[in-house]
Coordinates of C-alpha atoms and ligand atoms in Angstrom, one line a residue:
M1138 CA 1.6 14.2 32.9
K1139 CA 2.8 12.0 29.9
A1140 CA 5.2 13.8 27.6
L1141 CA 4.9 14.0 23.9
F1142 CA 7.5 12.9 21.4
L1143 CA 9.0 15.7 19.4
A1144 CA 11.7 14.7 17.0
G1145 CA 13.2 12.2 19.3
E1146 CA 12.8 14.1 22.6
W1147 CA 10.2 13.4 25.2
Q1148 CA 9.0 16.8 26.4
E1149 CA 6.0 18.8 27.6
G1150 CA 3.9 20.1 24.8
R1151 CA 3.0 23.7 24.7
G1152 CA -0.8 22.9 24.2
P1153 CA -3.4 22.4 26.9
A1154 CA -3.3 19.1 28.8
G1155 CA -5.1 16.2 27.1
R1156 CA -7.1 13.6 29.1
S1157 CA -7.6 9.9 28.6
F1158 CA -10.8 8.4 30.1
F1159 CA -11.8 4.8 30.6
P1160 CA -15.1 4.4 28.7
A1161 CA -16.2 1.6 31.0
D1162 CA -16.7 4.0 33.9
G1163 CA -15.6 7.4 32.9
S1164 CA -12.6 7.4 35.2
L1165 CA -9.5 9.4 34.3
N1166 CA -6.6 7.1 33.1
T1167 CA -4.0 9.8 32.7
E1168 CA -3.2 13.3 31.5
F1169 CA -0.9 13.8 28.6
S1170 CA 0.8 16.7 26.9
T1171 CA -0.6 18.1 23.7
A1172 CA 1.2 20.1 21.0
S1173 CA 0.9 23.7 20.2
T1174 CA 1.2 25.0 16.6
E1175 CA 4.8 26.0 17.6
D1176 CA 5.5 22.4 18.5
V1177 CA 4.1 21.3 15.1
A1178 CA 6.4 23.8 13.3
E1179 CA 9.4 22.6 15.2
A1180 CA 8.6 18.9 14.7
I1181 CA 8.1 19.4 10.9
S1182 CA 11.3 21.4 10.5
K1183 CA 13.3 18.7 12.4
A1184 CA 11.6 16.0 10.4
N1185 CA 12.6 17.7 7.2
Q1186 CA 16.2 17.8 8.3
A1187 CA 16.1 14.2 9.5
W1188 CA 14.9 12.4 6.3
Q1189 CA 17.6 14.1 4.3
L1190 CA 20.5 12.9 6.4
P1191 CA 22.6 10.3 4.7
G1192 CA 21.9 8.0 7.7
W1193 CA 18.3 7.6 6.5
R1194 CA 18.2 8.8 2.9
N1195 CA 21.1 6.7 1.8
S1196 CA 20.5 3.8 4.1
L1197 CA 20.0 0.4 2.4
P1198 CA 16.4 -1.0 2.4
M1199 CA 17.6 -3.8 4.6
E1200 CA 18.8 -1.3 7.2
R1201 CA 15.5 0.5 7.3
A1202 CA 13.8 -2.9 7.3
R1203 CA 15.9 -3.9 10.4
V1204 CA 14.3 -1.1 12.4
L1205 CA 10.8 -2.3 11.5
Y1206 CA 11.6 -6.0 12.3
R1207 CA 12.8 -4.8 15.7
V1208 CA 9.7 -2.8 16.2
A1209 CA 7.6 -5.8 15.4
D1210 CA 9.5 -7.9 18.0
L1211 CA 9.1 -5.2 20.6
I1212 CA 5.4 -4.9 20.0
E1213 CA 5.0 -8.6 20.5
R1214 CA 7.2 -8.5 23.6
D1215 CA 4.8 -5.8 25.1
A1216 CA 1.6 -7.1 23.6
S1217 CA -0.3 -7.7 26.8
R1218 CA 0.6 -4.3 28.2
L1219 CA -0.2 -2.5 25.0
A1220 CA -3.6 -4.3 24.7
A1221 CA -4.5 -3.5 28.3
L1222 CA -3.5 0.1 27.8
Q1223 CA -5.7 0.4 24.7
T1224 CA -8.7 -1.2 26.4
R1225 CA -8.4 1.5 29.1
D1226 CA -8.0 4.2 26.5
N1227 CA -10.8 3.3 24.0
G1228 CA -13.0 0.7 25.8
K1229 CA -12.7 -2.2 23.3
P1230 CA -12.7 -5.6 24.9
L1231 CA -9.2 -7.1 25.5
S1232 CA -9.9 -9.8 22.8
E1233 CA -10.1 -7.0 20.2
T1234 CA -7.2 -4.9 21.5
R1235 CA -4.9 -7.9 21.5
G1236 CA -5.9 -8.4 17.8
L1237 CA -5.1 -4.8 17.0
V1238 CA -1.7 -5.0 18.7
M1239 CA -0.8 -8.2 16.8
S1240 CA -1.9 -6.6 13.6
A1241 CA 0.5 -3.7 14.2
A1242 CA 3.4 -6.1 14.7
A1243 CA 2.4 -8.0 11.5
T1244 CA 2.2 -4.7 9.5
A1245 CA 5.7 -3.7 10.6
R1246 CA 7.1 -7.1 9.7
Y1247 CA 5.3 -7.4 6.4
T1248 CA 6.4 -3.9 5.4
A1249 CA 10.0 -4.7 6.2
A1250 CA 9.9 -7.8 4.1
S1251 CA 8.2 -6.0 1.2
L1252 CA 10.8 -3.2 1.4
E1253 CA 13.6 -5.7 0.9
T1254 CA 12.0 -7.0 -2.3
L1255 CA 11.2 -3.7 -3.9
D1256 CA 13.2 -3.1 -7.0
A1257 CA 13.7 -0.1 -9.3
E1258 CA 12.6 -0.9 -12.9
L1259 CA 14.6 -1.1 -16.1
T1260 CA 12.4 0.3 -18.8
N1261 CA 12.4 -0.3 -22.6
P1262 CA 14.9 2.2 -24.1
R1263 CA 14.0 3.8 -27.4
S1264 CA 17.5 3.1 -28.8
R1265 CA 20.3 0.7 -28.1
D1266 CA 22.4 3.7 -27.0
L1267 CA 20.3 4.4 -24.0
L1268 CA 19.7 2.7 -20.6
T1269 CA 16.5 3.9 -19.1
M1270 CA 15.1 3.2 -15.6
S1271 CA 12.6 4.3 -13.1
V1272 CA 13.8 4.6 -9.5
Y1273 CA 11.8 5.5 -6.4
E1274 CA 12.5 8.5 -4.1
P1275 CA 11.0 9.3 -0.7
L1276 CA 8.6 12.3 -0.6
G1277 CA 9.9 14.0 2.5
V1278 CA 7.8 14.8 5.6
V1279 CA 4.5 12.9 5.9
A1280 CA 1.6 14.2 8.1
A1281 CA -0.2 11.2 9.5
I1282 CA -3.6 11.6 11.2
T1283 CA -5.6 8.8 12.8
P1284 CA -9.1 8.3 14.4
W1285 CA -9.9 6.8 17.8
N1286 CA -11.5 3.5 16.8
S1287 CA -8.5 1.2 16.0
P1288 CA -5.4 2.9 17.4
I1289 CA -2.0 1.2 17.0
A1290 CA -3.2 -0.8 14.0
S1291 CA -4.2 2.3 12.0
E1292 CA -1.1 4.1 13.2
M1293 CA 1.2 1.3 12.1
Q1294 CA -0.5 1.1 8.7
K1295 CA 0.9 4.6 8.1
L1296 CA 4.1 4.6 10.0
A1297 CA 5.6 1.4 8.6
P1298 CA 5.3 2.1 4.9
A1299 CA 6.0 5.9 5.2
L1300 CA 9.2 5.3 7.2
A1301 CA 10.2 2.2 5.1
A1302 CA 10.0 4.5 2.0
G1303 CA 12.6 6.8 3.6
N1304 CA 10.4 9.6 4.7
S1305 CA 10.0 11.1 8.1
V1306 CA 6.6 11.2 9.8
V1307 CA 4.7 13.6 12.1
L1308 CA 1.8 11.7 13.6
K1309 CA -1.3 13.1 15.3
P1310 CA -3.4 10.4 17.0
A1311 CA -7.0 11.1 17.8
E1312 CA -7.5 13.3 20.9
L1313 CA -9.6 10.6 22.6
T1314 CA -7.0 7.8 22.2
S1315 CA -3.4 9.1 22.1
L1316 CA -1.8 6.7 24.4
A1317 CA -1.0 3.8 22.0
A1318 CA 0.7 6.1 19.6
L1319 CA 3.0 7.5 22.3
E1320 CA 3.9 3.9 23.3
L1321 CA 4.6 3.1 19.7
A1322 CA 7.0 6.1 19.6
K1323 CA 8.9 4.5 22.6
L1324 CA 9.2 1.2 20.7
F1325 CA 10.6 2.9 17.6
E1326 CA 13.1 4.7 19.7
E1327 CA 14.2 1.5 21.4
A1328 CA 14.4 -0.2 17.9
G1329 CA 17.0 2.5 16.9
L1330 CA 15.0 4.7 14.6
P1331 CA 17.2 7.8 14.1
K1332 CA 16.2 10.9 15.9
G1333 CA 13.9 13.3 14.2
L1334 CA 12.3 10.9 11.8
L1335 CA 9.2 10.4 14.0
S1336 CA 7.2 12.8 16.1
V1337 CA 4.0 11.9 17.9
L1338 CA 2.0 15.1 18.6
P1339 CA -1.3 14.6 20.4
G1340 CA -3.8 17.4 20.2
K1341 CA -7.0 18.7 18.6
G1342 CA -7.5 18.2 14.9
S1343 CA -8.5 21.8 14.3
V1344 CA -5.3 23.0 15.9
V1345 CA -2.5 20.4 15.7
G1346 CA -3.9 18.5 12.7
D1347 CA -4.7 21.7 10.8
A1348 CA -1.2 23.2 11.4
M1349 CA 0.4 19.9 10.2
V1350 CA -1.5 19.7 6.9
K1351 CA -1.0 23.3 6.1
H1352 CA 2.8 23.3 6.8
P1353 CA 4.7 24.0 3.5
L1354 CA 7.3 21.3 4.2
V1355 CA 4.7 18.5 4.5
K1356 CA 4.6 16.5 1.3
K1357 CA 1.8 14.0 1.9
I1358 CA -1.3 13.8 4.1
S1359 CA -2.1 10.3 5.2
F1360 CA -5.5 10.4 6.9
T1361 CA -7.9 8.0 8.4
G1362 CA -11.1 9.4 9.8
G1363 CA -14.5 10.8 8.9
T1364 CA -15.5 11.8 5.3
A1365 CA -16.2 15.4 6.2
T1366 CA -12.7 15.8 7.7
G1367 CA -11.2 14.0 4.7
R1368 CA -12.8 16.3 2.3
Q1369 CA -11.5 19.3 4.2
L1370 CA -8.0 17.9 4.0
A1371 CA -8.3 17.1 0.3
H1372 CA -9.1 20.7 -0.4
I1373 CA -6.0 21.8 1.5
A1374 CA -3.9 19.2 -0.3
A1375 CA -5.2 20.3 -3.7
E1376 CA -4.3 23.9 -2.9
R1377 CA -0.8 22.8 -1.9
L1378 CA -0.5 20.3 -4.8
I1379 CA 0.5 17.4 -2.5
G1380 CA -0.8 13.9 -2.4
T1381 CA -3.2 12.3 0.0
S1382 CA -4.2 8.9 1.3
L1383 CA -7.7 9.1 2.6
E1384 CA -9.4 6.2 4.5
L1385 CA -12.9 7.5 5.3
G1386 CA -16.3 6.4 6.4
G1387 CA -18.6 3.6 5.3
K1388 CA -22.2 2.3 5.3
S1389 CA -21.5 -1.2 4.2
P1390 CA -24.2 -3.6 2.9
T1391 CA -24.2 -7.2 3.8
I1392 CA -26.4 -9.4 1.6
V1393 CA -28.0 -12.7 2.4
L1394 CA -29.1 -14.5 -0.7
D1395 CA -31.8 -17.1 -0.8
D1396 CA -29.4 -20.0 -0.8
A1397 CA -27.2 -18.8 2.1
D1398 CA -26.0 -21.2 4.8
V1399 CA -28.1 -19.5 7.5
D1400 CA -26.0 -20.4 10.6
I1401 CA -22.9 -19.1 9.0
A1402 CA -24.6 -16.0 7.7
V1403 CA -26.3 -15.2 11.0
N1404 CA -23.0 -15.4 12.9
G1405 CA -21.2 -13.4 10.2
V1406 CA -23.7 -10.6 10.0
I1407 CA -23.7 -10.3 13.8
Y1408 CA -19.9 -10.2 14.0
G1409 CA -19.8 -7.7 11.1
I1410 CA -22.0 -5.1 12.8
F1411 CA -21.7 -5.7 16.5
S1412 CA -18.0 -6.4 17.0
S1413 CA -16.2 -3.2 18.2
A1414 CA -19.8 -2.1 19.2
G1415 CA -20.2 -1.1 15.6
Q1416 CA -17.5 1.5 15.9
A1417 CA -15.8 0.3 12.7
C1418 CA -15.5 2.0 9.3
I1419 CA -16.4 -1.4 7.7
A1420 CA -19.3 -2.2 10.0
G1421 CA -21.9 -4.1 8.0
S1422 CA -24.7 -1.7 9.0
R1423 CA -27.2 -2.3 6.1
L1424 CA -28.5 -5.9 5.9
F1425 CA -30.3 -7.0 2.8
V1426 CA -32.1 -10.3 3.1
H1427 CA -33.9 -12.1 0.3
A1428 CA -37.7 -12.2 0.7
S1429 CA -37.8 -16.0 0.6
L1430 CA -36.0 -16.4 4.0
Y1431 CA -36.5 -12.9 5.4
D1432 CA -38.8 -13.8 8.3
S1433 CA -37.0 -16.9 9.5
F1434 CA -33.6 -15.3 9.1
V1435 CA -34.5 -12.1 10.9
Q1436 CA -36.0 -14.1 13.8
R1437 CA -32.8 -16.2 14.2
L1438 CA -30.7 -13.1 13.9
V1439 CA -32.6 -11.3 16.7
E1440 CA -32.5 -14.4 18.9
K1441 CA -28.8 -14.8 18.5
A1442 CA -27.9 -11.1 18.8
A1443 CA -29.9 -11.0 22.1
Q1444 CA -27.4 -13.4 23.5
L1445 CA -24.3 -11.2 22.9
R1446 CA -22.3 -10.5 26.0
V1447 CA -22.1 -6.8 26.5
G1448 CA -19.9 -6.0 29.5
H1449 CA -16.8 -4.7 31.1
P1450 CA -14.0 -4.7 28.4
E1451 CA -11.4 -6.0 30.8
H1452 CA -13.5 -9.1 31.6
E1453 CA -12.6 -12.2 29.6
G1454 CA -15.7 -13.3 27.6
T1455 CA -17.0 -9.8 27.0
Q1456 CA -17.9 -9.5 23.3
I1457 CA -19.1 -5.9 23.2
G1458 CA -17.7 -3.1 25.4
P1459 CA -18.8 0.5 25.9
L1460 CA -19.0 3.2 23.2
I1461 CA -16.0 5.6 23.2
D1462 CA -17.8 8.2 25.3
E1463 CA -21.2 9.7 26.3
K1464 CA -21.3 12.2 23.5
H1465 CA -21.0 9.4 20.9
L1466 CA -23.6 7.4 22.7
Q1467 CA -26.0 10.3 22.5
S1468 CA -25.3 10.5 18.8
V1469 CA -26.0 6.8 18.3
D1470 CA -29.2 7.0 20.3
A1471 CA -30.4 10.1 18.3
Y1472 CA -30.1 8.0 15.1
V1473 CA -32.2 5.2 16.6
Q1474 CA -34.8 7.7 17.7
Q1475 CA -34.8 9.2 14.1
A1476 CA -35.2 5.7 12.7
V1477 CA -38.3 5.2 14.9
A1478 CA -39.6 8.6 13.8
E1479 CA -39.2 7.5 10.2
G1480 CA -41.3 4.5 10.8
G1481 CA -38.7 1.9 11.8
E1482 CA -39.5 -1.0 14.1
V1483 CA -37.0 -1.7 16.8
L1484 CA -36.6 -5.5 16.9
L1485 CA -33.9 -5.6 19.5
G1486 CA -32.1 -3.0 21.7
G1487 CA -32.7 0.6 20.9
Q1488 CA -31.5 2.0 24.3
R1489 CA -28.5 2.4 26.5
L1490 CA -27.7 -0.3 29.0
E1491 CA -27.7 0.6 32.6
Q1492 CA -27.9 -2.7 34.6
G1493 CA -25.3 -3.1 37.4
E1494 CA -21.8 -1.9 36.5
L1495 CA -23.0 -0.9 33.0
A1496 CA -24.6 2.2 34.5
K1497 CA -21.2 3.7 35.0
G1498 CA -20.2 3.6 31.3
S1499 CA -21.4 4.4 27.8
Y1500 CA -22.9 1.1 26.9
Y1501 CA -25.5 0.8 24.1
A1502 CA -27.6 -2.3 23.4
P1503 CA -27.0 -4.2 20.1
T1504 CA -29.9 -2.8 18.1
I1505 CA -31.8 -4.2 15.1
I1506 CA -34.3 -2.1 13.2
A1507 CA -36.7 -3.2 10.4
G1508 CA -39.4 -1.6 8.3
L1509 CA -37.3 1.0 6.6
S1510 CA -36.2 1.4 3.0
N1511 CA -32.6 2.1 2.0
Q1512 CA -33.6 5.7 1.5
A1513 CA -34.1 6.2 5.3
N1514 CA -31.6 8.5 6.9
V1515 CA -30.2 5.7 9.1
C1516 CA -29.4 3.7 5.9
Q1517 CA -27.6 6.6 4.3
E1518 CA -25.6 8.1 7.2
E1519 CA -22.8 6.4 9.1
I1520 CA -23.9 5.8 12.7
F1521 CA -20.7 4.2 13.9
G1522 CA -22.5 2.3 16.6
P1523 CA -24.2 -1.1 17.2
V1524 CA -27.2 -0.4 15.0
L1525 CA -28.2 -2.7 12.1
V1526 CA -31.0 -1.9 9.7
V1527 CA -32.6 -4.9 7.9
I1528 CA -34.1 -4.5 4.4
L1529 CA -36.0 -7.1 2.4
F1530 CA -35.1 -7.5 -1.3
E1531 CA -36.9 -9.5 -4.1
N1532 CA -34.3 -9.9 -6.8
D1533 CA -30.6 -9.3 -7.6
E1534 CA -31.3 -6.3 -9.9
Q1535 CA -33.2 -4.4 -7.2
L1536 CA -30.6 -5.5 -4.6
L1537 CA -27.7 -4.1 -6.6
V1538 CA -29.3 -0.8 -7.2
E1539 CA -30.1 -0.4 -3.5
A1540 CA -26.8 -1.8 -2.1
N1541 CA -24.9 0.7 -4.4
D1542 CA -27.2 3.5 -3.5
S1543 CA -24.9 5.1 -1.0
V1544 CA -22.3 7.9 -1.1
Y1545 CA -20.0 5.4 0.6
G1546 CA -18.2 2.5 -1.0
L1547 CA -16.0 0.9 1.6
A1548 CA -17.0 -2.8 1.9
A1549 CA -19.8 -5.3 1.4
G1550 CA -20.5 -8.9 2.5
I1551 CA -22.3 -11.6 0.5
W1552 CA -23.7 -14.8 2.0
T1553 CA -24.5 -17.5 -0.5
E1554 CA -23.6 -21.1 -1.5
N1555 CA -23.5 -20.1 -5.1
Y1556 CA -20.0 -18.8 -5.9
R1557 CA -20.8 -17.9 -9.5
R1558 CA -23.6 -15.6 -8.3
A1559 CA -21.4 -14.2 -5.5
W1560 CA -18.6 -13.5 -8.0
Q1561 CA -21.0 -11.5 -10.3
L1562 CA -22.4 -9.5 -7.4
A1563 CA -18.9 -8.9 -6.0
R1564 CA -17.8 -7.4 -9.3
A1565 CA -20.9 -5.2 -9.5
L1566 CA -20.7 -3.7 -6.0
D1567 CA -19.1 -0.3 -5.9
V1568 CA -16.9 -1.0 -2.9
G1569 CA -13.2 -1.4 -2.1
T1570 CA -13.5 -4.8 -0.3
V1571 CA -16.0 -7.6 -0.7
W1572 CA -16.2 -10.5 1.7
I1573 CA -18.0 -13.7 0.6
N1574 CA -19.2 -16.0 3.3
T1575 CA -17.0 -14.2 5.8
Y1576 CA -16.8 -10.6 7.0
K1577 CA -14.3 -8.2 8.6
K1578 CA -11.3 -10.4 8.1
F1579 CA -8.1 -8.8 7.1
S1580 CA -4.7 -9.7 5.7
I1581 CA -1.9 -7.2 5.6
S1582 CA -1.0 -8.4 2.1
T1583 CA -4.4 -7.4 0.7
P1584 CA -4.9 -3.8 -0.2
F1585 CA -7.6 -1.9 1.6
G1586 CA -9.4 1.4 0.8
G1587 CA -12.7 2.9 -0.3
F1588 CA -14.6 3.6 -3.5
K1589 CA -16.6 6.8 -3.8
E1590 CA -16.7 9.0 -0.6
S1591 CA -15.1 6.2 1.5
G1592 CA -11.6 7.2 0.4
V1593 CA -8.8 7.8 -2.0
G1594 CA -5.8 5.5 -2.3
R1595 CA -5.0 2.1 -0.7
E1596 CA -3.2 1.0 2.4
K1597 CA -1.6 -2.4 3.1
G1598 CA -0.3 -4.7 0.4
R1599 CA 3.2 -4.9 -1.2
L1600 CA 2.7 -1.6 -3.0
S1601 CA 1.8 0.5 0.1
I1602 CA 5.4 1.6 0.4
L1603 CA 5.3 3.0 -3.2
S1604 CA 2.4 5.3 -2.2
Y1605 CA 4.9 7.1 0.0
M1606 CA 7.5 7.5 -2.8
Q1607 CA 7.7 9.3 -6.1
Q1608 CA 9.1 7.9 -9.3
K1609 CA 12.2 9.3 -10.9
S1610 CA 13.2 8.4 -14.5
I1611 CA 16.8 8.2 -15.4
Y1612 CA 18.3 8.0 -18.9
I1613 CA 21.9 7.0 -19.3
G1614 CA 23.6 7.7 -22.7
L1615 CA 25.8 4.8 -23.9
S1616 CA 26.8 6.1 -27.3
D1617 CA 30.5 6.7 -28.0
K1618 CA 29.6 9.2 -30.8
P1619 CA 28.5 12.9 -30.5
D1620 CA 24.8 13.5 -31.0
P1621 CA 24.3 13.9 -34.8
W1622 CA 21.9 16.9 -34.3
C1623 CA 24.8 19.2 -33.8
D1624 CA 26.6 18.0 -37.0
V1625 CA 26.8 20.7 -39.7
Ligands
NAD1712 P1 -12.6 12.5 12.6 O1 -12.6 12.8 11.1 O2 -13.4 13.4 13.5 O3 -11.1 12.6 13.2 C1 -10.0 11.8 12.7 C2 -8.7 12.5 13.0 O4 -8.7 13.7 12.3 C3 -8.5 12.8 14.5 O5 -7.2 12.6 14.8 C4 -8.9 14.3 14.5 O6 -8.3 15.0 15.6 C5 -8.4 14.8 13.2 N1 -9.0 16.0 12.7 C6 -10.2 16.5 12.9 N2 -10.4 17.7 12.2 C7 -9.2 18.0 11.6 C8 -8.8 19.1 10.8 N3 -9.6 20.1 10.6 N4 -7.5 19.0 10.4 C9 -6.7 18.0 10.6 N5 -7.1 16.9 11.4 C10 -8.3 16.9 11.9 O7 -13.0 11.0 12.7 P2 -13.2 10.1 14.1 O8 -14.5 10.5 14.7 O9 -12.0 10.2 14.9 O10 -13.2 8.6 13.5 C11 -14.3 8.0 13.0 C12 -14.3 8.0 11.5 O11 -13.2 7.4 11.0 C13 -15.5 7.3 10.9 O12 -16.1 8.0 9.9 C14 -14.9 6.0 10.4 O13 -15.6 5.4 9.4 C15 -13.6 6.5 9.9 N6 -12.6 5.4 9.8 C16 -12.2 5.0 8.6 C17 -11.3 4.0 8.4 C18 -10.9 3.5 7.1 O14 -9.9 2.8 7.0 N7 -11.6 3.8 6.0 C19 -10.8 3.3 9.6 C20 -11.2 3.8 10.8 C21 -12.1 4.8 10.9

């Protein structure tokens, strides 16, 4: 059984054994240790000692950056192995897991470089006898909790800035996909991260995650996952008066205007919803198409999507792998059945795939549904699967009202040749990220996060390190005379 990583030691956890299954055929990959609440308490107590040791707290930014640069190199050294491991663990095709691995390396490197350029600020003093400044201090122990859909990339988005800022981190990966996080811990260890600063504790959210976020020594909750869980954690954080970073769910609109380049838009819309089998927070799951090109566009969309290669995630050329597990497949299918019951017309897919080797795994056909309004349940709730709902719109005013009519506000896509119109729409959409004539493209230097119930706070970007720090203001008196207030 794979050990867990508790404050620099590889050991058996005191929780029940965890299991990793290959979604392509349901076979067991491996068993791994999970943590108990005692393990959580021990890891947090050691993490709280570790971040305060001079070796980390007083280390120079360039010394902390060096660890991250090394981690980036090590991830690249092991990229093929890490991608293969992730594909076994969560079923994404190798082409995607390679991308996630390289993104983790890039995050570590970018964060290291940003750290070296972060300065304290001299502020305007209120008199010439004062020097005033604002410096940044770490927070202490950070509890990081991640979902199953993009392991390694989402984990590094938390580990790199939190550690760079001088904190220690206790990380709980998703119970379905814990292997990549354990591998990351090995690489941090090899890169020379001092003991105690990182623990990786697999286990159930309601046990391990819950114990982490309620521990009095935890000073920030950094969470990526569903909105319902995020809300629960926000309540706990509010009670404890600690900060959160919440990266939550989405129901993102993609919009095809009447002057869109149809070939580019069709491909982009398909990639936006069907890559990762739709298991992406930013999946473009609501498609608004202008009435003037609705019929022809939808016909081309269906023809093209029908050609997608759904298959074994380890085969080169596979575009869509299985869903994470059978339970999730049943949930996706239930949404499709609900759409039909609400009057939706299934234009493509709408069922699991069982031909040949697909019968062994949790494969679901790319699905396109029409004939529903934005009010339909499948347009309001996050399905997290390969299901696209197409909606016709007549004018930009109606479009904006409907596109924004969602509790979520994570992302949106706009397809048009008119950049002035695109700009106006982009500014009016209540979402954290807008893609224009592209979709689901990321750059580590560009902040990411949600409006509304899609989240609180931002990850990525130069300032992500600051979100794991607190400001301290320092006033230095320079006068050589006593304060006149005391003069009698
Ligand atoms: P989830 O909320 O069920 O679980 C996420 C993590 O939280 C897991 O590690 C889980 O064990 C843990 N958890 C669950 N209950 C907990 C509790 N009571 N206390 C502490 N931890 C707890 O989400 P999921 O099903 O793993 O992931 C899918 C969701 O994640 C989708 O809604 C998706 O949109 C969202 N997501 C968002 C982003 C983003 O950046 N906005 C990125 C990826 C995924």
